[in-house]
Amino acid sequence: MKYIKSLRNGLILFSVFILGSLSFSCKQNLDVAVINENKYENNKDAKAYMLNGNGRSTSDSITFSGTDSTAFSIRLSSPVSSTASFEVKYDKSVLDDYNNEHSSEFVALPESLVSIGKEMSVVSGKSCSDSSYVVYKTSEELLKSGLYVIPLRAECSSKNVDMSVEKSKFLLFVRDLSKLPNCNKSTGIKIISCMEVNDTNPLNNLCFTLASNGKPLIDMVILFSANINYDDETGRVYIYNNENVQHLLDNKEKYLKPLQDRGIKVVLGILGNHDRSGVANLSDEAARQFAMDEKAICEAYDLDGIFFDDEYSSYQTPVPPGFVEPSSKAASRLCYETKKAMPDKLVCVYVYSRTSSLPDVDGHESGTFVDYGIHDYGGSFDLSSNYPGMPKSRMALYSEEFSRDRFSSAYNLQSLRDNGYGAHMIFAMDPSRSNFGNQLSAMQRI
């Protein structure tokens, strides 16, 4: 699998003027005025404002399908000397004022579809409250893909806090996608888009739908890729996200949630990164620890699973302390521990190198804890012996490499379907590439 490094354009020019060789003499004295500060006094009250879970203080825009929620908290400009209590309320006048000021006609989500959680408190000595949640749901009356606004206002019942007038109001713009077709298709076949996210927006996957019913073509998006790295100071392996991957995760409401709202699974790729660590050389204990790190990142960013690719690791001989000889056995252990740590998430592997065939772990067949085996480009053989216990519906055949014009024929795709296999992968789909016409033709064949 080709790992494309992003190229950054832009040159910052610094002009440095060295004045040491020049002599200056100042013959005039400067009189600095003294300001009388007696007429000023410090505001001893803490200033309070509202933030949502994305760090926005006055408005935010999100999509949802069915039922969803957004976290809110109260922040203060300084710690309080005694506990202060706050309440978030649905207040349509906030939206009315906004529409009047901006000559807009945004429609409020009916209050009956909104519920607001507990009262929030900032305890003595602190400057931040715990979180409360605003929960909202769809109904038959809402328009298809309709845009609505949840108008909110925060109020403080304590005298020792001054609530910001402007930042006590919040407009949560929500678009209801529940009436749009999801990606579940009658064939049951899953199309997996492994996307090079260093230079491509994963939301491109929403642009391609079936002409017959409007369902998204893509069923799973793999963010390619995070890395497994070794920390010399701690002696542990960890998950490393470059700035592009981290940006998507930090802005998951914008880049990832719209995919999930259409039923598309979002999976994080784990790839070697040119050091001693890899997905195939962890000890049993290190695999368990790394699996817990994966669980933490999946929970933090609402990801649907992990994809393992045994490439680009600099495995060392002799084996460094804390590692084992690179092997399919070690790779299988990592997959097993990952599934054990988060049984509700997907575990996917690339049929390549030491993840191309995985042995049993503790009496469990690898096909019972690996959800998808994704063939290398062009690979089409049955994977039952590679991952015993894996059904045909979880085997991805005839993978395509869009950045290198390595496409699959209609004959192969038809064979995949006729023989009962259930998945197919495309890599590096990118509408900005010069060969997009060929990519589009390939997706039409799919």
Coordinates of C-alpha atoms in Angstrom, one line a residue:
M1 CA 0.0 0.0 0.0
K2 CA 1.5 3.3 -1.1
Y3 CA 1.9 5.8 1.7
I4 CA 2.0 9.3 0.2
K5 CA 3.6 12.0 2.2
S6 CA 2.0 15.4 1.9
L7 CA 3.8 18.3 0.3
R8 CA 3.6 21.7 1.9
N9 CA 3.9 24.8 -0.2
G10 CA 4.7 28.1 1.2
L11 CA 7.8 30.0 2.0
I12 CA 8.1 32.3 5.0
L13 CA 10.7 35.0 4.6
F14 CA 12.3 36.6 7.6
S15 CA 14.1 39.9 7.1
V16 CA 16.7 40.5 9.9
F17 CA 18.3 43.8 10.1
I18 CA 21.5 43.9 12.2
L19 CA 22.1 47.4 13.6
G20 CA 25.1 46.7 15.6
S21 CA 27.4 48.3 13.1
L22 CA 25.5 51.6 13.1
S23 CA 25.8 54.3 15.8
F24 CA 22.8 56.3 16.9
S25 CA 22.8 59.0 19.5
C26 CA 19.6 60.2 21.2
K27 CA 19.9 63.9 22.1
Q28 CA 16.3 64.3 23.2
N29 CA 14.8 63.0 26.4
L30 CA 11.4 61.2 26.4
D31 CA 8.8 62.3 28.8
V32 CA 6.5 59.4 29.7
A33 CA 3.1 60.5 31.1
V34 CA 2.0 59.0 34.4
I35 CA -1.6 57.7 34.3
N36 CA -3.7 58.1 37.4
E37 CA -5.2 54.7 38.0
N38 CA -7.1 55.6 41.1
K39 CA -10.3 56.1 39.1
Y40 CA -10.1 52.5 37.8
E41 CA -11.1 49.4 39.8
N42 CA -10.7 45.7 39.1
N43 CA -13.8 43.7 38.5
K44 CA -13.6 41.1 41.3
D45 CA -16.5 39.1 39.9
A46 CA -15.7 36.1 37.7
K47 CA -17.0 36.5 34.1
A48 CA -18.9 33.4 32.9
Y49 CA -19.5 32.1 29.4
M50 CA -20.9 29.0 27.8
L51 CA -18.9 26.5 25.6
N52 CA -20.0 23.4 23.7
G53 CA -18.0 20.3 23.4
N54 CA -16.3 21.6 20.2
G55 CA -15.0 24.7 22.1
R56 CA -17.5 27.1 20.4
S57 CA -18.9 29.9 22.5
T58 CA -21.7 31.4 20.4
S59 CA -22.8 29.0 17.7
D60 CA -21.9 25.7 16.0
S61 CA -23.2 23.7 13.1
I62 CA -23.6 19.9 13.1
T63 CA -25.5 17.1 11.4
F64 CA -27.5 14.4 13.2
S65 CA -29.6 11.3 12.3
G66 CA -32.3 10.1 14.6
T67 CA -31.2 11.2 18.1
D68 CA -28.0 12.9 19.1
S69 CA -26.6 15.2 21.8
T70 CA -24.1 18.0 22.3
A71 CA -22.2 18.7 25.5
F72 CA -22.1 22.1 27.1
S73 CA -20.1 23.5 30.0
I74 CA -19.6 26.9 31.8
R75 CA -16.2 28.5 31.9
L76 CA -15.1 31.4 34.1
S77 CA -12.5 34.1 33.7
S78 CA -11.2 33.3 37.2
P79 CA -11.9 30.8 39.9
V80 CA -14.9 31.4 42.1
S81 CA -14.7 31.7 45.9
S82 CA -17.9 29.8 46.4
T83 CA -19.9 27.4 44.3
A84 CA -21.9 28.9 41.5
S85 CA -24.8 27.3 39.7
F86 CA -25.9 27.6 36.1
E87 CA -28.8 26.3 34.0
V88 CA -29.1 26.1 30.2
K89 CA -32.6 26.7 28.8
Y90 CA -34.3 26.5 25.5
D91 CA -35.1 30.2 24.6
K92 CA -36.6 31.0 21.2
S93 CA -36.1 34.7 21.7
V94 CA -32.4 34.1 21.2
L95 CA -33.1 33.0 17.6
D96 CA -35.8 35.7 17.1
D97 CA -33.2 38.4 18.0
Y98 CA -30.7 36.9 15.6
N99 CA -33.1 36.7 12.7
N100 CA -34.2 40.3 13.3
E101 CA -30.6 41.5 13.4
H102 CA -29.4 39.6 10.3
S103 CA -32.7 39.7 8.3
S104 CA -32.6 35.9 8.2
E105 CA -35.4 33.3 8.5
F106 CA -33.9 30.3 10.4
V107 CA -36.4 28.0 11.9
A108 CA -36.2 26.7 15.5
L109 CA -36.2 23.0 16.1
P110 CA -39.4 22.5 18.1
E111 CA -38.8 22.6 21.8
S112 CA -40.7 19.3 22.1
L113 CA -37.8 17.6 20.3
V114 CA -35.2 19.0 22.7
S115 CA -34.3 18.0 26.2
I116 CA -31.7 19.6 28.4
G117 CA -29.7 17.8 31.1
K118 CA -28.8 18.7 34.6
E119 CA -27.9 22.0 36.2
M120 CA -24.2 22.7 36.1
S121 CA -22.0 23.9 39.0
V122 CA -18.6 25.5 39.3
V123 CA -17.2 24.6 42.7
S124 CA -15.2 26.9 44.9
G125 CA -11.6 27.4 43.6
K126 CA -12.5 26.2 40.1
S127 CA -13.2 28.0 36.9
C128 CA -14.9 25.3 34.9
S129 CA -18.2 23.3 35.4
D130 CA -18.9 19.7 34.7
S131 CA -20.7 19.0 31.4
S132 CA -24.4 18.9 30.7
Y133 CA -26.0 17.6 27.5
V134 CA -28.6 19.0 25.1
V135 CA -30.3 16.0 23.5
Y136 CA -32.3 16.4 20.2
K137 CA -34.2 14.1 18.0
T138 CA -36.0 13.9 14.7
S139 CA -39.7 13.6 13.9
E140 CA -41.9 13.0 10.8
E141 CA -42.6 16.7 10.6
L142 CA -39.0 17.8 10.0
L143 CA -38.0 18.4 6.4
K144 CA -35.7 16.0 4.6
S145 CA -32.1 17.3 5.2
G146 CA -33.7 20.3 6.9
L147 CA -31.7 22.9 8.7
Y148 CA -32.9 23.9 12.1
V149 CA -31.7 25.9 15.1
I150 CA -31.7 25.1 18.8
P151 CA -31.7 28.4 20.6
L152 CA -30.1 28.3 24.1
R153 CA -29.4 30.7 26.9
A154 CA -27.3 30.1 30.0
E155 CA -28.4 31.6 33.3
C156 CA -26.6 31.9 36.6
S157 CA -28.3 31.9 40.0
S158 CA -25.3 32.9 42.0
K159 CA -24.4 36.5 42.9
N160 CA -20.7 36.1 42.8
V161 CA -20.6 35.5 39.0
D162 CA -21.2 37.9 36.2
M163 CA -22.7 36.2 33.2
S164 CA -21.5 37.4 29.8
V165 CA -24.5 38.8 28.0
E166 CA -23.3 37.9 24.5
K167 CA -21.8 34.5 25.4
S168 CA -24.7 33.4 27.5
K169 CA -26.6 32.8 24.2
F170 CA -25.9 29.9 21.8
L171 CA -27.3 29.0 18.5
L172 CA -26.9 25.3 17.7
F173 CA -27.5 24.8 13.9
V174 CA -28.5 21.2 13.3
R175 CA -29.2 19.5 10.0
D176 CA -31.4 16.4 10.2
L177 CA -30.1 13.6 7.9
S178 CA -32.4 10.9 9.2
K179 CA -34.6 11.0 6.1
L180 CA -31.7 10.6 3.7
P181 CA -30.9 7.1 2.4
N182 CA -28.2 5.3 4.4
C183 CA -25.4 3.2 2.9
N184 CA -27.0 -0.2 3.7
K185 CA -27.6 -1.8 0.3
S186 CA -29.8 -4.9 -0.6
T187 CA -26.7 -6.9 -1.8
G188 CA -25.1 -6.6 1.6
I189 CA -21.8 -5.9 -0.2
K190 CA -19.6 -3.4 1.6
I191 CA -17.4 -0.9 -0.3
I192 CA -14.4 0.2 1.7
S193 CA -12.6 3.5 0.9
C194 CA -9.1 3.5 2.3
M195 CA -8.3 7.2 2.0
E196 CA -5.0 9.0 2.0
V197 CA -6.0 11.8 4.3
N198 CA -2.8 13.8 4.2
D199 CA -4.2 15.6 1.2
T200 CA -7.8 14.5 0.7
N201 CA -11.0 15.3 2.5
P202 CA -12.8 12.2 3.7
L203 CA -16.2 14.0 3.0
N204 CA -15.5 13.4 -0.7
N205 CA -16.9 9.9 0.0
L206 CA -20.4 11.4 0.4
C207 CA -20.4 12.7 -3.2
F208 CA -21.0 9.3 -4.8
T209 CA -24.5 7.8 -4.5
L210 CA -26.4 5.0 -6.3
A211 CA -28.5 6.5 -9.1
S212 CA -31.4 4.1 -8.3
N213 CA -31.9 5.0 -4.7
G214 CA -29.5 7.7 -3.5
K215 CA -27.7 5.4 -1.1
P216 CA -24.0 6.3 -0.6
L217 CA -21.6 4.0 -2.6
I218 CA -19.1 3.8 0.3
D219 CA -19.8 1.8 3.4
M220 CA -16.6 2.2 5.3
V221 CA -13.9 4.9 5.3
I222 CA -10.4 4.0 6.6
L223 CA -8.4 7.1 7.6
F224 CA -4.9 6.2 6.3
S225 CA -3.1 6.6 8.5
A226 CA -2.1 6.9 12.1
N227 CA 1.1 5.2 13.1
I228 CA 2.5 2.9 15.7
N229 CA 5.6 4.5 17.2
Y230 CA 8.1 3.7 20.0
D231 CA 8.9 6.2 22.8
D232 CA 12.6 6.0 23.8
E233 CA 11.9 7.8 27.1
T234 CA 9.0 5.6 28.3
G235 CA 10.0 2.4 26.5
R236 CA 6.4 2.0 25.3
V237 CA 4.7 2.0 22.0
Y238 CA 2.0 4.6 21.3
I239 CA -0.4 5.9 18.6
Y240 CA 1.0 8.8 16.7
N241 CA -1.2 11.0 14.5
N242 CA 0.4 13.4 12.1
E243 CA -1.1 16.9 11.9
N244 CA -3.5 16.0 9.1
V245 CA -4.9 12.9 10.9
Q246 CA -5.1 14.8 14.1
H247 CA -6.9 17.7 12.5
L248 CA -9.7 15.4 11.2
L249 CA -10.0 13.8 14.7
D250 CA -10.1 17.2 16.5
N251 CA -12.8 18.3 14.0
K252 CA -14.7 15.1 13.9
E253 CA -18.1 16.8 14.0
K254 CA -17.1 18.5 10.7
Y255 CA -15.2 15.8 8.8
L256 CA -16.3 12.4 10.3
K257 CA -19.7 12.6 11.8
P258 CA -21.5 13.4 8.5
L259 CA -20.2 10.1 7.2
Q260 CA -21.4 8.3 10.2
D261 CA -24.8 10.0 10.0
R262 CA -25.3 8.2 6.7
G263 CA -24.3 4.9 8.2
I264 CA -20.7 4.9 7.0
K265 CA -18.2 3.4 9.4
V266 CA -15.1 5.4 10.1
V267 CA -12.0 3.3 10.9
L268 CA -8.5 4.5 11.9
G269 CA -5.6 2.9 10.1
I270 CA -2.5 1.9 12.1
L271 CA 0.7 1.7 10.1
G272 CA 4.4 1.4 10.9
N273 CA 6.5 4.5 11.0
H274 CA 10.1 3.6 10.3
D275 CA 11.1 2.8 13.9
R276 CA 11.5 -0.5 15.9
S277 CA 7.8 -0.8 16.6
G278 CA 5.2 -2.4 14.4
V279 CA 1.9 -4.3 14.5
A280 CA 3.7 -7.6 14.4
N281 CA 6.4 -7.5 17.1
L282 CA 4.7 -6.6 20.3
S283 CA 4.9 -8.8 23.3
D284 CA 1.6 -10.1 24.8
E285 CA 1.6 -7.4 27.5
A286 CA 2.6 -4.6 25.1
A287 CA -0.3 -5.7 22.8
R288 CA -2.7 -5.5 25.7
Q289 CA -1.5 -2.0 26.5
F290 CA -1.6 -0.8 22.9
A291 CA -5.1 -2.2 22.6
M292 CA -6.2 -0.1 25.5
D293 CA -4.7 3.0 23.8
E294 CA -6.7 2.1 20.7
K295 CA -9.8 1.8 22.8
A296 CA -9.2 5.2 24.3
I297 CA -8.7 6.9 20.9
C298 CA -11.8 5.2 19.5
E299 CA -13.9 6.3 22.4
A300 CA -12.5 9.9 22.4
Y301 CA -13.2 10.4 18.7
D302 CA -16.2 8.2 18.2
L303 CA -14.4 5.9 15.7
D304 CA -15.8 2.6 14.6
G305 CA -12.7 0.5 14.6
I306 CA -9.0 -0.1 13.7
F307 CA -7.3 -1.2 10.5
F308 CA -3.8 -2.9 10.8
D309 CA -1.2 -2.7 8.0
D310 CA 2.2 -4.3 8.6
E311 CA 4.3 -2.0 6.5
Y312 CA 7.0 0.7 7.0
S313 CA 8.3 -0.6 10.4
S314 CA 12.1 -1.0 10.8
Y315 CA 12.1 -4.3 12.7
Q316 CA 15.5 -4.8 14.3
T317 CA 17.8 -7.8 14.6
P318 CA 18.6 -8.8 17.3
V319 CA 15.2 -8.2 18.8
P320 CA 15.3 -5.1 21.1
P321 CA 14.2 -5.4 24.7
G322 CA 10.5 -5.3 25.2
F323 CA 9.7 -6.7 21.7
V324 CA 9.4 -10.1 20.2
E325 CA 10.5 -11.6 16.8
P326 CA 8.2 -10.1 14.1
S327 CA 5.6 -12.8 13.3
S328 CA 2.0 -13.5 12.3
K329 CA 1.6 -14.9 15.8
A330 CA 2.4 -11.5 17.4
A331 CA 0.2 -9.7 14.8
S332 CA -2.7 -12.0 15.6
R333 CA -2.3 -11.4 19.3
L334 CA -2.6 -7.6 18.8
C335 CA -5.8 -8.1 16.7
Y336 CA -7.2 -10.4 19.4
E337 CA -6.4 -8.0 22.3
T338 CA -7.9 -5.1 20.2
K339 CA -11.2 -7.0 19.7
K340 CA -11.2 -8.1 23.4
A341 CA -10.7 -4.5 24.5
M342 CA -13.5 -3.2 22.3
P343 CA -15.8 -6.0 21.1
D344 CA -18.2 -3.4 19.7
K345 CA -15.6 -2.0 17.2
L346 CA -14.3 -3.3 13.9
V347 CA -10.9 -5.0 13.6
C348 CA -9.7 -5.0 10.0
V349 CA -6.4 -6.3 8.5
Y350 CA -4.6 -5.9 5.2
V351 CA -3.8 -9.2 3.5
Y352 CA -0.1 -8.4 3.3
S353 CA 3.1 -9.3 5.1
R354 CA 2.6 -10.7 8.6
T355 CA -1.1 -9.8 8.8
S356 CA -1.8 -11.8 5.6
S357 CA -2.5 -14.9 7.6
L358 CA -3.2 -15.1 11.3
P359 CA -3.1 -18.1 13.6
D360 CA -5.5 -18.9 16.5
V361 CA -5.0 -17.0 19.8
D362 CA -5.9 -18.7 23.1
G363 CA -8.1 -21.2 21.3
H364 CA -9.9 -18.5 19.3
E365 CA -9.8 -18.7 15.4
S366 CA -8.6 -15.4 13.9
G367 CA -11.7 -15.1 11.7
T368 CA -13.7 -14.7 14.9
F369 CA -11.9 -11.6 16.1
V370 CA -10.9 -10.1 12.8
D371 CA -13.9 -8.6 11.1
Y372 CA -12.5 -7.8 7.6
G373 CA -9.6 -9.3 5.6
I374 CA -8.8 -6.7 2.9
H375 CA -6.8 -8.2 0.0
D376 CA -3.7 -6.5 -1.5
Y377 CA -4.3 -5.1 -5.0
G378 CA -5.8 -7.6 -7.3
G379 CA -5.9 -10.4 -4.7
S380 CA -8.9 -12.6 -5.2
F381 CA -8.4 -16.0 -3.5
D382 CA -10.6 -17.2 -0.7
L383 CA -9.3 -16.2 2.8
S384 CA -10.9 -19.0 4.8
S385 CA -7.5 -20.6 5.5
N386 CA -5.9 -17.2 6.2
Y387 CA -8.4 -16.3 8.8
P388 CA -10.2 -19.4 9.9
G389 CA -13.8 -18.7 10.9
M390 CA -14.2 -15.6 8.8
P391 CA -17.3 -15.7 6.6
K392 CA -17.1 -14.8 2.9
S393 CA -19.2 -11.7 3.6
R394 CA -16.2 -10.2 5.4
M395 CA -13.6 -10.9 2.7
A396 CA -12.6 -8.0 0.5
L397 CA -11.4 -9.1 -3.0
Y398 CA -10.0 -7.3 -6.1
S399 CA -8.8 -4.2 -4.3
E400 CA -8.0 -1.2 -6.5
E401 CA -5.3 1.5 -6.3
F402 CA -6.8 4.7 -7.7
S403 CA -3.6 6.8 -7.5
R404 CA -1.8 4.3 -9.8
D405 CA -4.6 3.4 -12.2
R406 CA -4.8 -0.1 -10.8
F407 CA -8.5 -0.8 -11.4
S408 CA -10.6 -3.8 -11.4
S409 CA -12.7 -5.1 -14.3
A410 CA -16.4 -5.5 -14.3
Y411 CA -15.9 -9.2 -14.8
N412 CA -13.9 -9.5 -11.6
L413 CA -16.5 -7.5 -9.6
Q414 CA -19.3 -9.6 -11.0
S415 CA -17.3 -12.7 -10.0
L416 CA -16.9 -11.3 -6.4
R417 CA -20.7 -11.0 -6.1
D418 CA -21.6 -14.3 -7.8
N419 CA -19.3 -16.3 -5.6
G420 CA -20.7 -14.9 -2.4
Y421 CA -17.9 -12.5 -1.3
G422 CA -19.0 -9.4 0.6
A423 CA -16.5 -6.6 0.4
H424 CA -14.3 -4.6 -2.0
M425 CA -11.7 -1.9 -1.3
I426 CA -10.6 1.2 -3.2
F427 CA -7.5 3.1 -2.1
A428 CA -6.6 6.8 -2.6
M429 CA -9.8 8.0 -4.2
D430 CA -9.2 11.7 -4.8
P431 CA -11.3 13.9 -7.1
S432 CA -8.4 16.4 -7.4
R433 CA -6.1 14.0 -9.2
S434 CA -5.7 14.2 -12.9
N435 CA -6.9 10.7 -13.4
F436 CA -10.3 11.3 -11.8
G437 CA -12.1 10.3 -14.9
N438 CA -10.6 6.8 -14.6
Q439 CA -11.5 6.8 -10.9
L440 CA -15.1 7.7 -11.7
S441 CA -15.4 5.0 -14.3
A442 CA -14.1 2.5 -11.7
M443 CA -16.7 3.5 -9.2
Q444 CA -19.4 3.3 -11.8
R445 CA -18.3 -0.3 -12.5
I446 CA -18.6 -1.0 -8.8

